[in-house]
PDB file of C-alpha atoms in Angstrom:
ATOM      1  CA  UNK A   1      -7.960  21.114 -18.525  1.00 46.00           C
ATOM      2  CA  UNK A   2      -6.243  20.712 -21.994  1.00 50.00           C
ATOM      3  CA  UNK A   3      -2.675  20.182 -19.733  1.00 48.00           C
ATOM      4  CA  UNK A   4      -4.313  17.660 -17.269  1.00 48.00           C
ATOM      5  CA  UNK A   5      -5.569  15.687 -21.221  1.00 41.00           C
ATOM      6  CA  UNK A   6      -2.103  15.960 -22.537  1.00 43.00           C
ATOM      7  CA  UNK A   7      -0.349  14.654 -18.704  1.00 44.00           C
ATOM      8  CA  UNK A   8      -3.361  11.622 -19.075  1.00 44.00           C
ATOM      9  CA  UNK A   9      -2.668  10.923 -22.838  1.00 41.00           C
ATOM     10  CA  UNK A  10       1.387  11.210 -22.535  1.00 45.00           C
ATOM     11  CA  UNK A  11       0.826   8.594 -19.173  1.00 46.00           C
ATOM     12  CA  UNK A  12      -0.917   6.227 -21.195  1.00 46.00           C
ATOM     13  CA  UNK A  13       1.434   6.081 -23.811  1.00 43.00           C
ATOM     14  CA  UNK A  14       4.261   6.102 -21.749  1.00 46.00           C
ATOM     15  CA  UNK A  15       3.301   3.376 -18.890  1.00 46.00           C
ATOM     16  CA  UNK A  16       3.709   0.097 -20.840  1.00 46.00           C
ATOM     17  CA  UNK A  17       7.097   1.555 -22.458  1.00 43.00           C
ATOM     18  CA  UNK A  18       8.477   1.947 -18.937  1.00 45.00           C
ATOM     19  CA  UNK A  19       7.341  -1.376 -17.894  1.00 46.00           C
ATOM     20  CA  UNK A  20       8.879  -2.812 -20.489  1.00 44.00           C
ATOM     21  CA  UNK A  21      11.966  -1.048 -20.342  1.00 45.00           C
ATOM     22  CA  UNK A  22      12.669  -0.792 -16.400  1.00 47.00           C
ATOM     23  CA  UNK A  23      10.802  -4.164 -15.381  1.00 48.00           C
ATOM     24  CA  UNK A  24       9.783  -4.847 -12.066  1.00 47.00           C
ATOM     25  CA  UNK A  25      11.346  -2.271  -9.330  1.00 47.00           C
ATOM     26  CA  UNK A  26      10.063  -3.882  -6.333  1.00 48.00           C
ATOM     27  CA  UNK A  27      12.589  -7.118  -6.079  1.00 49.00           C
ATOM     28  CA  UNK A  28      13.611  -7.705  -2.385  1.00 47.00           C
ATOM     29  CA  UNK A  29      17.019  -8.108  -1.597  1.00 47.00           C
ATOM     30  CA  UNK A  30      15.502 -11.473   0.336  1.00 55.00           C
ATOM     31  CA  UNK A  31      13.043 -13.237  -1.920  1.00 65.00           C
ATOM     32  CA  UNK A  32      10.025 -15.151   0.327  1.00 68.00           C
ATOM     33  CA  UNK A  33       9.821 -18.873   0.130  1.00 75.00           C
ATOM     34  CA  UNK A  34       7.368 -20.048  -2.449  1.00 84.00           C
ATOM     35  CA  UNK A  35       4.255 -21.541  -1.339  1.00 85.00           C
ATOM     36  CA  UNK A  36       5.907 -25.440  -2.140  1.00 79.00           C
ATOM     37  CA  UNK A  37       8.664 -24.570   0.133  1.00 85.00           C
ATOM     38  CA  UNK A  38       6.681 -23.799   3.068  1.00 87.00           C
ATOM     39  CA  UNK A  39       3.567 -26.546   2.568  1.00 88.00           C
ATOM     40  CA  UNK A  40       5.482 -29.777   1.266  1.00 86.00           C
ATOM     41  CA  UNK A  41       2.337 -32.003   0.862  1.00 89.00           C
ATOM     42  CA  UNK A  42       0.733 -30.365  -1.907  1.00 91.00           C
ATOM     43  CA  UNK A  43       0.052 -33.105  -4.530  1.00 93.00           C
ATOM     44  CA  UNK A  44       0.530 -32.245  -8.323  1.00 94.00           C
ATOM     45  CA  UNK A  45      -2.761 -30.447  -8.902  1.00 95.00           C
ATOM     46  CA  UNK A  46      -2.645 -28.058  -5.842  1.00 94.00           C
ATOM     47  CA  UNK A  47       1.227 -27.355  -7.229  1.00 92.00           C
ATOM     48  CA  UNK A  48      -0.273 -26.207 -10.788  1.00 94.00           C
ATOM     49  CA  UNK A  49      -3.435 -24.550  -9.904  1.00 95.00           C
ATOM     50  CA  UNK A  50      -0.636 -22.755  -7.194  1.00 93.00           C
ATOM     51  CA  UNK A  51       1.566 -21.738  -9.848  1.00 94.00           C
ATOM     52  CA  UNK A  52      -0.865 -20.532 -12.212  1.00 95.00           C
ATOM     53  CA  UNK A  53      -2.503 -18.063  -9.557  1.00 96.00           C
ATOM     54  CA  UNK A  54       0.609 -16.741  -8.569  1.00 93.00           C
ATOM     55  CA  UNK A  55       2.530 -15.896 -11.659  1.00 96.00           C
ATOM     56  CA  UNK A  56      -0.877 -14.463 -12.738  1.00 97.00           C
ATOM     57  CA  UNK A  57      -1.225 -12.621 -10.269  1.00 96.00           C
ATOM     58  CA  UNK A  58       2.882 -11.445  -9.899  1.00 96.00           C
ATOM     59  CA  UNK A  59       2.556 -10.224 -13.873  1.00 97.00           C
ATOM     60  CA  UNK A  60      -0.878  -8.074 -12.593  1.00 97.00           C
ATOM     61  CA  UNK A  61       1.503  -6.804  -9.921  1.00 97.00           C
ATOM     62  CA  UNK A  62       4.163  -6.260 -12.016  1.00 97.00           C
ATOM     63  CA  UNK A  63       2.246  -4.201 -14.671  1.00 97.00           C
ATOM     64  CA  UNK A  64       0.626  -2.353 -11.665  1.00 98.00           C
ATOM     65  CA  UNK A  65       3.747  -1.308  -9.985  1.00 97.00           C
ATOM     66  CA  UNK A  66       5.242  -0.398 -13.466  1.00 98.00           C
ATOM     67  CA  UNK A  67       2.502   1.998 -14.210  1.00 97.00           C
ATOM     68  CA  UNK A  68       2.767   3.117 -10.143  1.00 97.00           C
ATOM     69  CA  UNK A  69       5.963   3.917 -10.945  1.00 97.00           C
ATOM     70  CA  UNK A  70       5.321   6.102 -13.863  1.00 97.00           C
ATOM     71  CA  UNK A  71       2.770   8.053 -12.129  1.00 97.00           C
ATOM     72  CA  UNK A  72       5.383   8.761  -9.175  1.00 97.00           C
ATOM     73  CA  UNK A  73       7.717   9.803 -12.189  1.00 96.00           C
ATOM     74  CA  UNK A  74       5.253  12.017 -13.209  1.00 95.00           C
ATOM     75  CA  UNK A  75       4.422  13.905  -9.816  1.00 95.00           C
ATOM     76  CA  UNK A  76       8.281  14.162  -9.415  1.00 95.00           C
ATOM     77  CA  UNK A  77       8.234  16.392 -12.401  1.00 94.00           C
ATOM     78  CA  UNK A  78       5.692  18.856 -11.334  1.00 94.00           C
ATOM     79  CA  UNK A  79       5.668  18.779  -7.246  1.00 91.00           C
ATOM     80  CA  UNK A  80       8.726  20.675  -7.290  1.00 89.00           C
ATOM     81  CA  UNK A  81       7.747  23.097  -9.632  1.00 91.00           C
ATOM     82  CA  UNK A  82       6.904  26.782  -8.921  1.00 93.00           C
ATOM     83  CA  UNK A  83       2.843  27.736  -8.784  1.00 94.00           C
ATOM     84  CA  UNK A  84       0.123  25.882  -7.826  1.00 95.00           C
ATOM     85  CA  UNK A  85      -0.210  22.588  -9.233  1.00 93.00           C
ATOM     86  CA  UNK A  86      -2.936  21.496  -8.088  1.00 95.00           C
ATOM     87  CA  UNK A  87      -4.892  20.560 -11.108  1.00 96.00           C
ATOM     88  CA  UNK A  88      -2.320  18.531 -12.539  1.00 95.00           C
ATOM     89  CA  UNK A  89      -0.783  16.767  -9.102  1.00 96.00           C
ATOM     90  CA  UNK A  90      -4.255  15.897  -7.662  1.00 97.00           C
ATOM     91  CA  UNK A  91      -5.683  13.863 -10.214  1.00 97.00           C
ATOM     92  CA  UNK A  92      -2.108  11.797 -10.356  1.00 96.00           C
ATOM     93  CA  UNK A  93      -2.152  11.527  -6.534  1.00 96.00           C
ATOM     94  CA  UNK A  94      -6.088   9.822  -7.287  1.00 97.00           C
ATOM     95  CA  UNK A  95      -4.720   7.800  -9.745  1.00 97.00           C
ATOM     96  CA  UNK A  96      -1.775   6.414  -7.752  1.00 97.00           C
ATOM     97  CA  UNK A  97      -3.581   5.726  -4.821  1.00 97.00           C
ATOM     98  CA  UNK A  98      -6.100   3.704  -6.963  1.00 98.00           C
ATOM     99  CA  UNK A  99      -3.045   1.946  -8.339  1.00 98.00           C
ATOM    100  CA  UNK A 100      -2.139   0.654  -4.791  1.00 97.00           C
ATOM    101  CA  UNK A 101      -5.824  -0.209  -3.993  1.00 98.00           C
ATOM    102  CA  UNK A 102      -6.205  -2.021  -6.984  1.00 98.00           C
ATOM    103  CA  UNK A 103      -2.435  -4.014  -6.019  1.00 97.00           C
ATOM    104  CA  UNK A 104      -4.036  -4.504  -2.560  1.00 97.00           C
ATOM    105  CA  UNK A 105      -7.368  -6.261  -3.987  1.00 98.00           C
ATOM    106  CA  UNK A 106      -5.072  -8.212  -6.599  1.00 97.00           C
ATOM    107  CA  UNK A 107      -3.198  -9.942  -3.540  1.00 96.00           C
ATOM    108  CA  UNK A 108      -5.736 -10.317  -1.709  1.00 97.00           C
ATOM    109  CA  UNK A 109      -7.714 -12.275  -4.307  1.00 97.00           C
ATOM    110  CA  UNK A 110      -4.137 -14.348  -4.418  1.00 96.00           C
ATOM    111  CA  UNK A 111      -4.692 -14.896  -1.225  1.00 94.00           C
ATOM    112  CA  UNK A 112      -8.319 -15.967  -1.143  1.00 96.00           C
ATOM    113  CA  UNK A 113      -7.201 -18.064  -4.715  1.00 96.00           C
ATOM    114  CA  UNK A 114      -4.778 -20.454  -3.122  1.00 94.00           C
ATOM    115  CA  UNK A 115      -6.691 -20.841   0.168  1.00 94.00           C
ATOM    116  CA  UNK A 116      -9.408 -22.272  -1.962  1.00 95.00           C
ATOM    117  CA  UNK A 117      -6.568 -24.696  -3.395  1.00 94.00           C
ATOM    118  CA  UNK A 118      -5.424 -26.188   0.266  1.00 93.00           C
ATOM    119  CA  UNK A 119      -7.360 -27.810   2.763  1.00 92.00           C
ATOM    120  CA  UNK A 120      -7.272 -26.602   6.330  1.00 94.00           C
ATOM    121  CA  UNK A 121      -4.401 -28.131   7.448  1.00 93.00           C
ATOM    122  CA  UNK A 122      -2.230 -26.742   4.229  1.00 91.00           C
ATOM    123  CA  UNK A 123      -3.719 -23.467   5.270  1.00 91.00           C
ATOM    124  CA  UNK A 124      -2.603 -23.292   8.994  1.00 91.00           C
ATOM    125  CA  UNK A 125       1.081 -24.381   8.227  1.00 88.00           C
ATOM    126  CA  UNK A 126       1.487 -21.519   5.540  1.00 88.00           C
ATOM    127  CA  UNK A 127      -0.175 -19.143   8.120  1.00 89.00           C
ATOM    128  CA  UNK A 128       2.072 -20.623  11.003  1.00 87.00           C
ATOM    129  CA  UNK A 129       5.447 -19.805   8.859  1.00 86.00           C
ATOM    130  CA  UNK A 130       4.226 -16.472   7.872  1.00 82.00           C
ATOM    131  CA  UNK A 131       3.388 -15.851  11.536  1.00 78.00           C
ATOM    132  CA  UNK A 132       6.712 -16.486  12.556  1.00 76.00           C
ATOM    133  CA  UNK A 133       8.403 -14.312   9.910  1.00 67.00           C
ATOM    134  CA  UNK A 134       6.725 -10.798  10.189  1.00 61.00           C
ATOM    135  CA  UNK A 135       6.696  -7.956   7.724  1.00 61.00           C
ATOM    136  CA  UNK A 136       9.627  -5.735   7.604  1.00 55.00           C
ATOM    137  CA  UNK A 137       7.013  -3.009   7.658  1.00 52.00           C
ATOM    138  CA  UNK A 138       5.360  -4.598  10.737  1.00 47.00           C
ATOM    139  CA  UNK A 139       8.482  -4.048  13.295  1.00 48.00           C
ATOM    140  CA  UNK A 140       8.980  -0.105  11.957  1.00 47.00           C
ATOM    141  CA  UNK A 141       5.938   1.071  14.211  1.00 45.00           C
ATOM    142  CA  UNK A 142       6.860  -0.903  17.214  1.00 45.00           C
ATOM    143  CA  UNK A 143       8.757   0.543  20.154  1.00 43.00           C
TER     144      UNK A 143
END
């Protein structure tokens, strides 16, 4: 118990050191057109309120992934290890699972944010272009 503490306390400490110091990992080689790219008659308010959801919700991310990323860090230094570690790798497989959930509800409220910003028609054409352009994740279970 006292080691799973110390792990918890030395995590806590350590996650917004490695944010700041490694920044976001996750960049994509191909960066996705922004929302104003893709629906071009948004008028000036719809552009703001747009902007301010999504870099709120991108520095959420960010800090997210960053303290993902420590957690993976962390079960890198003990998975290989000889012995059961159970009682320490458990609780930081919980915790990075969470992580993702909690990333998963954050862009999904993006999502359900800027919908509420367009009308219908704004809605369709940035479903229509993400339509056409699926997921790189998407074509790795198809045969």
């Amino acid at each position: 118990m006292k080691n799973i503490l110390t792990l918890a306390f030395i995590l806590a400490l350590s996650t917004p050191l490695l944010a700041q110091q490694n920044g976001p990992r996750h960049a994509d080689k191909q960066k996705r057109p922004e929302i104003t790219e893709i629906v071009k008659d948004l008028n000036a308010n719809q552009k703001r309120d747009i902007q301010a959801i999504t870099k709120e919700s991108s520095t959420r991310i960010d800090a997210l992934r960053a303290q993902q990323q420590a957690v993976r860090d962390s079960i890198h230094l003990f998975i290989d290890r000889e012995g059961n570690q159970s009682r320490i790798l458990f609780p930081l497989f919980d915790r990075e699972a969470n992580i993702q959930r909690e990333i998963s509800r954050t862009m999904y409220t993006t999502k359900v944010r800027i919908d509420e910003v367009l009308t219908k028609e704004q809605r369709q054409t940035l479903r229509n272009a993400k339509d056409s352009h699926p997921r790189k994740d998407n074509n790795k279970h198809k045969k």
